[in-house]
DNA sequence: GTGGGTACGTACTTCAAAGTAGGTACTTCA
DNA sequence: TGAAGTACCTACTTTGAAGTACGTACCCAC
């Protein structure tokens, strides 16, 4: 029912979750356990974190490795497609970084420079 | 209340609307009137189209020019920031294009190859 | 004078994503 | 003994984006 109209559409759908950009950024630094991610992404609930990780896994950009031990240990990392996605996101991240302040102010304050 | 944590976060927020990638793509080809966009993006409602155009304008990537005539004529085009955004989106679009089919099938069918 | 085109605005509804709050089964540490 | 950590799952509620359906004011062609 989604039916993407162009590649950009599909890519935005993959990274479009509220926490997905941050998850991908964290995993691009190094693989992480669930708890590490939860502590890194302050404010995320466990439900949504696991949900978005599963979606990223389904979309083929994140790998989930279960180490069968007690207590459980699950490690998430980027697949080859995930690494390629991360590289494709770099220019976009740079674009955003340069404009973060303006975008932020324009989205809440309204005016650019309050007196 | 948004408060972006990284540039990627901010950029995804800008292009994150349902029709925004398509709007940006259309405007990157050439400037358009409202009606042209509405006809190009099959399925979009006038309300949402105008809404997303206003948000893109607020975020500084789209320029809105009103020609004061009757019947009204409004032309939308990309600003310099918008052109830069479009360029930054190219690698992401390419990434999505190469994986559109898989992403689509994995998101509705479930299995990769139905018999 | 009626229908179509221009570019909106506004009120209401729908629906999916995200948030909240609980539970599971097992272990280690104090 | 009981509190804390591991990585989840499930049910329910909230939120906000998008969709639907109308109205505006003006013009032109038929």
PDB file of C-alpha atoms (C1' of nucleotides) in Angstrom:
ATOM      1  CA  UNK A   1       0.000   0.000   0.000  1.00  0.00           C
ATOM      2  CA  UNK A   2       2.996   2.251   0.258  1.00  0.00           C
ATOM      3  CA  UNK A   3       4.291   2.064  -3.324  1.00  0.00           C
ATOM      4  CA  UNK A   4       7.186   4.445  -3.589  1.00  0.00           C
ATOM      5  CA  UNK A   5       7.254   6.866  -6.469  1.00  0.00           C
ATOM      6  CA  UNK A   6      11.010   7.449  -6.478  1.00  0.00           C
ATOM      7  CA  UNK A   7      14.149   6.285  -4.723  1.00  0.00           C
ATOM      8  CA  UNK A   8      14.222   9.301  -2.457  1.00  0.00           C
ATOM      9  CA  UNK A   9      10.731   8.448  -1.288  1.00  0.00           C
ATOM     10  CA  UNK A  10      11.836   4.926  -0.352  1.00  0.00           C
ATOM     11  CA  UNK A  11      14.984   6.119   1.396  1.00  0.00           C
ATOM     12  CA  UNK A  12      13.102   8.695   3.454  1.00  0.00           C
ATOM     13  CA  UNK A  13      10.665   5.961   4.479  1.00  0.00           C
ATOM     14  CA  UNK A  14      13.582   3.869   5.778  1.00  0.00           C
ATOM     15  CA  UNK A  15      15.181   6.637   7.853  1.00  0.00           C
ATOM     16  CA  UNK A  16      11.899   8.421   8.630  1.00  0.00           C
ATOM     17  CA  UNK A  17      11.271   7.124  12.133  1.00  0.00           C
ATOM     18  CA  UNK A  18      11.634   9.523  15.019  1.00  0.00           C
ATOM     19  CA  UNK A  19      14.783   7.890  16.387  1.00  0.00           C
ATOM     20  CA  UNK A  20      16.153   6.168  13.298  1.00  0.00           C
ATOM     21  CA  UNK A  21      18.649   8.821  12.255  1.00  0.00           C
ATOM     22  CA  UNK A  22      20.138   8.744  15.749  1.00  0.00           C
ATOM     23  CA  UNK A  23      20.168   4.942  15.812  1.00  0.00           C
ATOM     24  CA  UNK A  24      21.985   4.817  12.486  1.00  0.00           C
ATOM     25  CA  UNK A  25      24.446   7.445  13.596  1.00  0.00           C
ATOM     26  CA  UNK A  26      25.194   5.541  16.824  1.00  0.00           C
ATOM     27  CA  UNK A  27      25.635   2.246  14.991  1.00  0.00           C
ATOM     28  CA  UNK A  28      27.873   3.863  12.383  1.00  0.00           C
ATOM     29  CA  UNK A  29      30.330   4.687  15.157  1.00  0.00           C
ATOM     30  CA  UNK A  30      30.376   1.086  16.417  1.00  0.00           C
ATOM     31  CA  UNK A  31      28.036  -1.863  17.089  1.00  0.00           C
ATOM     32  CA  UNK A  32      25.956  -1.537  20.234  1.00  0.00           C
ATOM     33  CA  UNK A  33      23.948  -3.584  22.668  1.00  0.00           C
ATOM     34  CA  UNK A  34      20.301  -2.723  23.258  1.00  0.00           C
ATOM     35  CA  UNK A  35      20.992  -1.126  26.628  1.00  0.00           C
ATOM     36  CA  UNK A  36      23.800   0.995  25.240  1.00  0.00           C
ATOM     37  CA  UNK A  37      21.468   2.400  22.623  1.00  0.00           C
ATOM     38  CA  UNK A  38      18.761   3.031  25.159  1.00  0.00           C
ATOM     39  CA  UNK A  39      21.143   5.008  27.344  1.00  0.00           C
ATOM     40  CA  UNK A  40      22.631   6.879  24.391  1.00  0.00           C
ATOM     41  CA  UNK A  41      19.297   8.007  22.955  1.00  0.00           C
ATOM     42  CA  UNK A  42      17.987   9.900  25.950  1.00  0.00           C
ATOM     43  CA  UNK A  43      14.217  10.008  25.943  1.00  0.00           C
ATOM     44  CA  UNK A  44      13.502   6.954  23.819  1.00  0.00           C
ATOM     45  CA  UNK A  45      11.231   4.309  25.307  1.00  0.00           C
ATOM     46  CA  UNK A  46      12.227   0.670  25.163  1.00  0.00           C
ATOM     47  CA  UNK A  47       9.183  -0.199  23.101  1.00  0.00           C
ATOM     48  CA  UNK A  48       9.895   2.299  20.355  1.00  0.00           C
ATOM     49  CA  UNK A  49      13.621   1.563  20.348  1.00  0.00           C
ATOM     50  CA  UNK A  50      13.069  -2.147  19.795  1.00  0.00           C
ATOM     51  CA  UNK A  51      10.321  -1.400  17.266  1.00  0.00           C
ATOM     52  CA  UNK A  52      12.499   0.870  15.160  1.00  0.00           C
ATOM     53  CA  UNK A  53      15.431  -1.537  15.372  1.00  0.00           C
ATOM     54  CA  UNK A  54      13.172  -4.308  14.050  1.00  0.00           C
ATOM     55  CA  UNK A  55      12.038  -2.101  11.184  1.00  0.00           C
ATOM     56  CA  UNK A  56      15.607  -1.207  10.304  1.00  0.00           C
ATOM     57  CA  UNK A  57      16.432  -4.914  10.445  1.00  0.00           C
ATOM     58  CA  UNK A  58      13.481  -5.744   8.182  1.00  0.00           C
ATOM     59  CA  UNK A  59      14.605  -3.047   5.734  1.00  0.00           C
ATOM     60  CA  UNK A  60      18.022  -4.686   5.632  1.00  0.00           C
ATOM     61  CA  UNK A  61      20.200  -1.935   7.077  1.00  0.00           C
ATOM     62  CA  UNK A  62      20.706  -3.280  10.603  1.00  0.00           C
ATOM     63  CA  UNK A  63      21.911  -6.718  11.712  1.00  0.00           C
ATOM     64  CA  UNK A  64      20.741  -8.265  14.960  1.00  0.00           C
ATOM     65  CA  UNK A  65      22.991 -10.833  16.610  1.00  0.00           C
ATOM     66  CA  UNK A  66      21.676 -12.807  19.556  1.00  0.00           C
ATOM     67  CA  UNK A  67      24.315 -14.291  21.836  1.00  0.00           C
ATOM     68  CA  UNK A  68      22.587 -17.160  23.579  1.00  0.00           C
ATOM     69  CA  UNK A  69      23.612 -16.568  27.151  1.00  0.00           C
ATOM     70  CA  UNK A  70      22.173 -15.537  30.475  1.00  0.00           C
ATOM     71  CA  UNK A  71      21.626 -12.667  30.979  1.00  0.00           C
ATOM     72  CA  UNK A  72      20.727 -12.168  27.299  1.00  0.00           C
ATOM     73  CA  UNK A  73      23.066 -10.247  25.023  1.00  0.00           C
ATOM     74  CA  UNK A  74      21.951  -8.759  21.716  1.00  0.00           C
ATOM     75  CA  UNK A  75      24.281  -6.738  19.517  1.00  0.00           C
ATOM     76  CA  UNK A  76      23.119  -4.485  16.704  1.00  0.00           C
ATOM     77  CA  UNK A  77      25.328  -3.379  13.834  1.00  0.00           C
ATOM     78  CA  UNK A  78      25.051  -1.986  10.304  1.00  0.00           C
ATOM     79  CA  UNK A  79      24.847  -4.336   7.331  1.00  0.00           C
ATOM     80  CA  UNK A  80      26.657  -3.496   4.078  1.00  0.00           C
ATOM     81  CA  UNK A  81      23.481  -1.771   2.912  1.00  0.00           C
ATOM     82  CA  UNK A  82      23.413   0.064   6.218  1.00  0.00           C
ATOM     83  CA  UNK A  83      26.971   1.281   5.762  1.00  0.00           C
ATOM     84  CA  UNK A  84      26.082   2.445   2.247  1.00  0.00           C
ATOM     85  CA  UNK A  85      23.032   4.230   3.653  1.00  0.00           C
ATOM     86  CA  UNK A  86      25.167   5.887   6.287  1.00  0.00           C
ATOM     87  CA  UNK A  87      27.536   7.143   3.606  1.00  0.00           C
ATOM     88  CA  UNK A  88      24.608   8.403   1.526  1.00  0.00           C
ATOM     89  CA  UNK A  89      23.325  10.289   4.568  1.00  0.00           C
ATOM     90  CA  UNK A  90      26.575  12.154   5.191  1.00  0.00           C
ATOM     91  CA  UNK A  91      25.919  15.071   2.786  1.00  0.00           C
ATOM     92  CA  UNK A  92      22.432  15.407   4.234  1.00  0.00           C
ATOM     93  CA  UNK A  93      23.826  15.422   7.763  1.00  0.00           C
ATOM     94  CA  UNK A  94      26.334  18.103   6.790  1.00  0.00           C
ATOM     95  CA  UNK A  95      23.584  20.183   5.219  1.00  0.00           C
ATOM     96  CA  UNK A  96      21.543  19.926   8.393  1.00  0.00           C
ATOM     97  CA  UNK A  97      24.464  20.664  10.678  1.00  0.00           C
ATOM     98  CA  UNK A  98      25.139  23.973   8.954  1.00  0.00           C
ATOM     99  CA  UNK A  99      21.493  25.008   9.299  1.00  0.00           C
ATOM    100  CA  UNK A 100      20.459  23.441  12.614  1.00  0.00           C
ATOM    101  CA  UNK A 101      20.262  26.695  14.516  1.00  0.00           C
ATOM    102  CA  UNK A 102      18.118  28.492  11.935  1.00  0.00           C
ATOM    103  CA  UNK A 103      15.788  25.545  11.472  1.00  0.00           C
ATOM    104  CA  UNK A 104      15.378  25.166  15.201  1.00  0.00           C
ATOM    105  CA  UNK A 105      14.634  28.829  15.830  1.00  0.00           C
ATOM    106  CA  UNK A 106      12.280  29.123  12.875  1.00  0.00           C
ATOM    107  CA  UNK A 107      10.352  26.086  14.110  1.00  0.00           C
ATOM    108  CA  UNK A 108       9.608  27.257  17.615  1.00  0.00           C
ATOM    109  CA  UNK A 109      10.340  30.940  18.132  1.00  0.00           C
ATOM    110  CA  UNK A 110       9.103  32.133  14.796  1.00  0.00           C
ATOM    111  CA  UNK A 111      11.425  35.115  14.407  1.00  0.00           C
ATOM    112  CA  UNK A 112      15.099  34.620  13.585  1.00  0.00           C
ATOM    113  CA  UNK A 113      16.631  37.085  16.055  1.00  0.00           C
ATOM    114  CA  UNK A 114      14.675  38.017  19.198  1.00  0.00           C
ATOM    115  CA  UNK A 115      15.759  41.389  20.740  1.00  0.00           C
TER     116      UNK A 115
ATOM    117  CA  UNK B   1      10.299  21.534  21.812  1.00  0.00           C
ATOM    118  CA  UNK B   2      11.917  19.765  18.920  1.00  0.00           C
ATOM    119  CA  UNK B   3      15.594  20.409  19.719  1.00  0.00           C
ATOM    120  CA  UNK B   4      17.604  18.489  17.208  1.00  0.00           C
ATOM    121  CA  UNK B   5      20.423  16.345  18.466  1.00  0.00           C
ATOM    122  CA  UNK B   6      22.414  16.258  15.229  1.00  0.00           C
ATOM    123  CA  UNK B   7      22.369  17.705  11.742  1.00  0.00           C
ATOM    124  CA  UNK B   8      20.890  14.570  10.258  1.00  0.00           C
ATOM    125  CA  UNK B   9      18.006  14.857  12.670  1.00  0.00           C
ATOM    126  CA  UNK B  10      17.299  18.409  11.513  1.00  0.00           C
ATOM    127  CA  UNK B  11      17.591  17.523   7.828  1.00  0.00           C
ATOM    128  CA  UNK B  12      15.229  14.569   8.138  1.00  0.00           C
ATOM    129  CA  UNK B  13      12.742  16.859   9.887  1.00  0.00           C
ATOM    130  CA  UNK B  14      12.850  19.225   6.899  1.00  0.00           C
ATOM    131  CA  UNK B  15      12.289  16.564   4.228  1.00  0.00           C
ATOM    132  CA  UNK B  16      10.189  14.285   6.445  1.00  0.00           C
ATOM    133  CA  UNK B  17       6.702  15.193   5.242  1.00  0.00           C
ATOM    134  CA  UNK B  18       4.780  12.681   3.190  1.00  0.00           C
ATOM    135  CA  UNK B  19       5.007  14.671  -0.057  1.00  0.00           C
ATOM    136  CA  UNK B  20       8.100  16.784   0.585  1.00  0.00           C
ATOM    137  CA  UNK B  21      10.616  14.601  -1.215  1.00  0.00           C
ATOM    138  CA  UNK B  22       8.407  14.644  -4.304  1.00  0.00           C
ATOM    139  CA  UNK B  23       7.850  18.396  -4.033  1.00  0.00           C
ATOM    140  CA  UNK B  24      11.585  19.019  -3.816  1.00  0.00           C
ATOM    141  CA  UNK B  25      12.245  16.714  -6.710  1.00  0.00           C
ATOM    142  CA  UNK B  26       9.640  18.465  -8.868  1.00  0.00           C
ATOM    143  CA  UNK B  27      10.979  21.919  -7.995  1.00  0.00           C
ATOM    144  CA  UNK B  28      14.551  20.825  -8.664  1.00  0.00           C
ATOM    145  CA  UNK B  29      13.557  20.182 -12.289  1.00  0.00           C
ATOM    146  CA  UNK B  30      12.025  23.659 -12.672  1.00  0.00           C
ATOM    147  CA  UNK B  31       9.870  26.183 -10.782  1.00  0.00           C
ATOM    148  CA  UNK B  32       6.175  25.355 -10.684  1.00  0.00           C
ATOM    149  CA  UNK B  33       2.814  26.918 -10.085  1.00  0.00           C
ATOM    150  CA  UNK B  34       0.567  25.484  -7.376  1.00  0.00           C
ATOM    151  CA  UNK B  35      -1.735  23.788  -9.852  1.00  0.00           C
ATOM    152  CA  UNK B  36       1.170  22.203 -11.711  1.00  0.00           C
ATOM    153  CA  UNK B  37       2.395  20.644  -8.482  1.00  0.00           C
ATOM    154  CA  UNK B  38      -1.071  19.445  -7.579  1.00  0.00           C
ATOM    155  CA  UNK B  39      -1.441  17.705 -10.926  1.00  0.00           C
ATOM    156  CA  UNK B  40       2.082  16.275 -10.798  1.00  0.00           C
ATOM    157  CA  UNK B  41       1.751  14.771  -7.322  1.00  0.00           C
ATOM    158  CA  UNK B  42      -1.195  12.504  -7.950  1.00  0.00           C
ATOM    159  CA  UNK B  43      -3.108  11.847  -4.766  1.00  0.00           C
ATOM    160  CA  UNK B  44      -2.091  14.904  -2.781  1.00  0.00           C
ATOM    161  CA  UNK B  45      -4.878  17.085  -1.415  1.00  0.00           C
ATOM    162  CA  UNK B  46      -4.733  20.843  -1.857  1.00  0.00           C
ATOM    163  CA  UNK B  47      -4.648  21.385   1.893  1.00  0.00           C
ATOM    164  CA  UNK B  48      -1.622  19.204   2.490  1.00  0.00           C
ATOM    165  CA  UNK B  49       0.199  20.471  -0.593  1.00  0.00           C
ATOM    166  CA  UNK B  50      -0.109  24.090   0.516  1.00  0.00           C
ATOM    167  CA  UNK B  51       0.726  23.126   4.085  1.00  0.00           C
ATOM    168  CA  UNK B  52       3.938  21.358   3.162  1.00  0.00           C
ATOM    169  CA  UNK B  53       4.928  24.140   0.765  1.00  0.00           C
ATOM    170  CA  UNK B  54       4.527  26.643   3.606  1.00  0.00           C
ATOM    171  CA  UNK B  55       6.677  24.504   5.891  1.00  0.00           C
ATOM    172  CA  UNK B  56       9.367  24.193   3.245  1.00  0.00           C
ATOM    173  CA  UNK B  57       9.180  27.971   2.798  1.00  0.00           C
ATOM    174  CA  UNK B  58       9.462  28.511   6.547  1.00  0.00           C
ATOM    175  CA  UNK B  59      12.485  26.195   6.654  1.00  0.00           C
ATOM    176  CA  UNK B  60      14.110  28.306   3.955  1.00  0.00           C
ATOM    177  CA  UNK B  61      14.360  25.805   1.120  1.00  0.00           C
ATOM    178  CA  UNK B  62      11.445  26.959  -1.039  1.00  0.00           C
ATOM    179  CA  UNK B  63      10.680  30.455  -2.332  1.00  0.00           C
ATOM    180  CA  UNK B  64       7.086  31.592  -2.901  1.00  0.00           C
ATOM    181  CA  UNK B  65       6.501  34.350  -5.447  1.00  0.00           C
ATOM    182  CA  UNK B  66       3.065  35.887  -5.699  1.00  0.00           C
ATOM    183  CA  UNK B  67       2.272  37.591  -8.995  1.00  0.00           C
ATOM    184  CA  UNK B  68      -0.483  40.033  -8.180  1.00  0.00           C
ATOM    185  CA  UNK B  69      -2.903  39.355 -10.984  1.00  0.00           C
ATOM    186  CA  UNK B  70      -6.323  37.884 -11.606  1.00  0.00           C
ATOM    187  CA  UNK B  71      -6.636  34.937 -11.664  1.00  0.00           C
ATOM    188  CA  UNK B  72      -3.918  34.597  -8.998  1.00  0.00           C
ATOM    189  CA  UNK B  73      -0.528  33.192  -9.949  1.00  0.00           C
ATOM    190  CA  UNK B  74       1.908  31.788  -7.415  1.00  0.00           C
ATOM    191  CA  UNK B  75       5.248  30.290  -8.417  1.00  0.00           C
ATOM    192  CA  UNK B  76       7.340  28.084  -6.161  1.00  0.00           C
ATOM    193  CA  UNK B  77      11.048  27.505  -6.642  1.00  0.00           C
ATOM    194  CA  UNK B  78      14.089  26.321  -4.686  1.00  0.00           C
ATOM    195  CA  UNK B  79      16.206  28.810  -2.754  1.00  0.00           C
ATOM    196  CA  UNK B  80      20.007  28.450  -2.665  1.00  0.00           C
ATOM    197  CA  UNK B  81      19.601  26.383   0.490  1.00  0.00           C
ATOM    198  CA  UNK B  82      16.994  24.332  -1.329  1.00  0.00           C
ATOM    199  CA  UNK B  83      19.353  23.656  -4.217  1.00  0.00           C
ATOM    200  CA  UNK B  84      22.038  22.623  -1.729  1.00  0.00           C
ATOM    201  CA  UNK B  85      19.523  20.345  -0.020  1.00  0.00           C
ATOM    202  CA  UNK B  86      18.593  18.807  -3.340  1.00  0.00           C
ATOM    203  CA  UNK B  87      22.240  18.089  -4.051  1.00  0.00           C
ATOM    204  CA  UNK B  88      22.701  16.588  -0.592  1.00  0.00           C
ATOM    205  CA  UNK B  89      19.701  14.331  -1.235  1.00  0.00           C
ATOM    206  CA  UNK B  90      21.095  12.869  -4.462  1.00  0.00           C
ATOM    207  CA  UNK B  91      23.184  10.084  -2.867  1.00  0.00           C
ATOM    208  CA  UNK B  92      20.226   9.157  -0.682  1.00  0.00           C
ATOM    209  CA  UNK B  93      17.955   9.034  -3.720  1.00  0.00           C
ATOM    210  CA  UNK B  94      20.429   6.812  -5.529  1.00  0.00           C
ATOM    211  CA  UNK B  95      20.636   4.513  -2.509  1.00  0.00           C
ATOM    212  CA  UNK B  96      16.856   4.227  -2.422  1.00  0.00           C
ATOM    213  CA  UNK B  97      16.534   3.715  -6.147  1.00  0.00           C
ATOM    214  CA  UNK B  98      18.808   0.690  -6.050  1.00  0.00           C
ATOM    215  CA  UNK B  99      16.784  -0.870  -3.215  1.00  0.00           C
ATOM    216  CA  UNK B 100      13.232   0.263  -3.949  1.00  0.00           C
ATOM    217  CA  UNK B 101      11.979  -3.141  -5.008  1.00  0.00           C
ATOM    218  CA  UNK B 102      13.318  -4.976  -1.961  1.00  0.00           C
ATOM    219  CA  UNK B 103      12.107  -2.339   0.465  1.00  0.00           C
ATOM    220  CA  UNK B 104       8.677  -2.335  -1.113  1.00  0.00           C
ATOM    221  CA  UNK B 105       8.280  -6.112  -1.067  1.00  0.00           C
ATOM    222  CA  UNK B 106       9.640  -6.468   2.459  1.00  0.00           C
ATOM    223  CA  UNK B 107       7.173  -3.819   3.660  1.00  0.00           C
ATOM    224  CA  UNK B 108       3.979  -5.368   2.394  1.00  0.00           C
ATOM    225  CA  UNK B 109       4.381  -8.956   1.255  1.00  0.00           C
ATOM    226  CA  UNK B 110       6.795 -10.026   3.921  1.00  0.00           C
ATOM    227  CA  UNK B 111       8.603 -12.657   1.870  1.00  0.00           C
ATOM    228  CA  UNK B 112      11.025 -11.634  -0.871  1.00  0.00           C
ATOM    229  CA  UNK B 113       9.827 -13.976  -3.650  1.00  0.00           C
ATOM    230  CA  UNK B 114       6.239 -15.276  -3.604  1.00  0.00           C
ATOM    231  CA  UNK B 115       5.724 -18.525  -5.609  1.00  0.00           C
TER     232      UNK B 115
ATOM    233  C1'  DG C   1     -26.039  32.542 -15.579  1.00  0.00           C
ATOM    234  C1'  DT C   2     -23.607  28.421 -15.046  1.00  0.00           C
ATOM    235  C1'  DG C   3     -19.495  25.841 -14.979  1.00  0.00           C
ATOM    236  C1'  DG C   4     -14.643  25.864 -14.752  1.00  0.00           C
ATOM    237  C1'  DG C   5     -10.147  27.670 -13.467  1.00  0.00           C
ATOM    238  C1'  DT C   6      -6.960  30.374 -10.006  1.00  0.00           C
ATOM    239  C1'  DA C   7      -4.981  29.704  -4.913  1.00  0.00           C
ATOM    240  C1'  DC C   8      -6.020  29.401  -1.037  1.00  0.00           C
ATOM    241  C1'  DG C   9      -8.624  28.915   4.210  1.00  0.00           C
ATOM    242  C1'  DT C  10     -11.107  26.368   7.877  1.00  0.00           C
ATOM    243  C1'  DA C  11     -13.572  22.690  10.375  1.00  0.00           C
ATOM    244  C1'  DC C  12     -13.936  18.016  11.144  1.00  0.00           C
ATOM    245  C1'  DT C  13     -12.507  13.171  10.972  1.00  0.00           C
ATOM    246  C1'  DT C  14      -9.272   9.272  10.637  1.00  0.00           C
ATOM    247  C1'  DC C  15      -5.421   6.608  11.543  1.00  0.00           C
ATOM    248  C1'  DA C  16      -0.846   5.298  12.455  1.00  0.00           C
ATOM    249  C1'  DA C  17       3.177   6.471  15.163  1.00  0.00           C
ATOM    250  C1'  DA C  18       4.766   7.310  19.511  1.00  0.00           C
ATOM    251  C1'  DG C  19       4.331   7.375  24.588  1.00  0.00           C
ATOM    252  C1'  DT C  20       2.947   5.010  29.123  1.00  0.00           C
ATOM    253  C1'  DA C  21       2.730   1.409  32.082  1.00  0.00           C
ATOM    254  C1'  DG C  22       2.635  -2.836  33.161  1.00  0.00           C
ATOM    255  C1'  DG C  23       4.522  -8.067  32.829  1.00  0.00           C
ATOM    256  C1'  DT C  24       8.208 -12.144  31.663  1.00  0.00           C
ATOM    257  C1'  DA C  25      12.279 -15.283  33.022  1.00  0.00           C
ATOM    258  C1'  DC C  26      16.583 -15.557  34.434  1.00  0.00           C
ATOM    259  C1'  DT C  27      20.902 -13.953  36.864  1.00  0.00           C
ATOM    260  C1'  DT C  28      24.164 -11.523  39.942  1.00  0.00           C
ATOM    261  C1'  DC C  29      25.186  -8.688  43.872  1.00  0.00           C
ATOM    262  C1'  DA C  30      24.464  -6.813  48.463  1.00  0.00           C
TER     263       DA C  30
ATOM    264  C1'  DT D   1      15.635 -11.823  50.624  1.00  0.00           C
ATOM    265  C1'  DG D   2      15.115  -8.589  47.589  1.00  0.00           C
ATOM    266  C1'  DA D   3      16.767  -5.109  44.408  1.00  0.00           C
ATOM    267  C1'  DA D   4      18.812  -4.432  39.943  1.00  0.00           C
ATOM    268  C1'  DG D   5      20.206  -5.716  35.356  1.00  0.00           C
ATOM    269  C1'  DT D   6      19.435  -8.328  30.748  1.00  0.00           C
ATOM    270  C1'  DA D   7      16.089  -7.820  26.427  1.00  0.00           C
ATOM    271  C1'  DC D   8      12.180  -8.026  25.353  1.00  0.00           C
ATOM    272  C1'  DC D   9       6.342  -8.273  24.862  1.00  0.00           C
ATOM    273  C1'  DT D  10       1.556  -6.650  25.417  1.00  0.00           C
ATOM    274  C1'  DA D  11      -2.365  -3.553  26.199  1.00  0.00           C
ATOM    275  C1'  DC D  12      -3.864   0.908  26.425  1.00  0.00           C
ATOM    276  C1'  DT D  13      -3.736   6.013  25.638  1.00  0.00           C
ATOM    277  C1'  DT D  14      -2.203  10.161  23.426  1.00  0.00           C
ATOM    278  C1'  DT D  15      -0.609  12.928  19.664  1.00  0.00           C
ATOM    279  C1'  DG D  16      -0.189  14.848  15.409  1.00  0.00           C
ATOM    280  C1'  DA D  17      -0.025  14.321  10.507  1.00  0.00           C
ATOM    281  C1'  DA D  18      -2.811  13.544   6.765  1.00  0.00           C
ATOM    282  C1'  DG D  19      -7.364  13.094   4.459  1.00  0.00           C
ATOM    283  C1'  DT D  20     -12.199  14.906   3.489  1.00  0.00           C
ATOM    284  C1'  DA D  21     -15.273  18.276   2.534  1.00  0.00           C
ATOM    285  C1'  DC D  22     -16.682  22.329   2.431  1.00  0.00           C
ATOM    286  C1'  DG D  23     -16.351  27.930   1.587  1.00  0.00           C
ATOM    287  C1'  DT D  24     -13.979  32.441  -0.491  1.00  0.00           C
ATOM    288  C1'  DA D  25     -13.361  35.940  -4.308  1.00  0.00           C
ATOM    289  C1'  DC D  26     -12.383  36.813  -8.667  1.00  0.00           C
ATOM    290  C1'  DC D  27     -12.308  36.007 -13.787  1.00  0.00           C
ATOM    291  C1'  DC D  28     -13.455  33.968 -18.477  1.00  0.00           C
ATOM    292  C1'  DA D  29     -15.815  31.109 -21.895  1.00  0.00           C
ATOM    293  C1'  DC D  30     -19.980  29.070 -23.306  1.00  0.00           C
TER     294       DC D  30
END
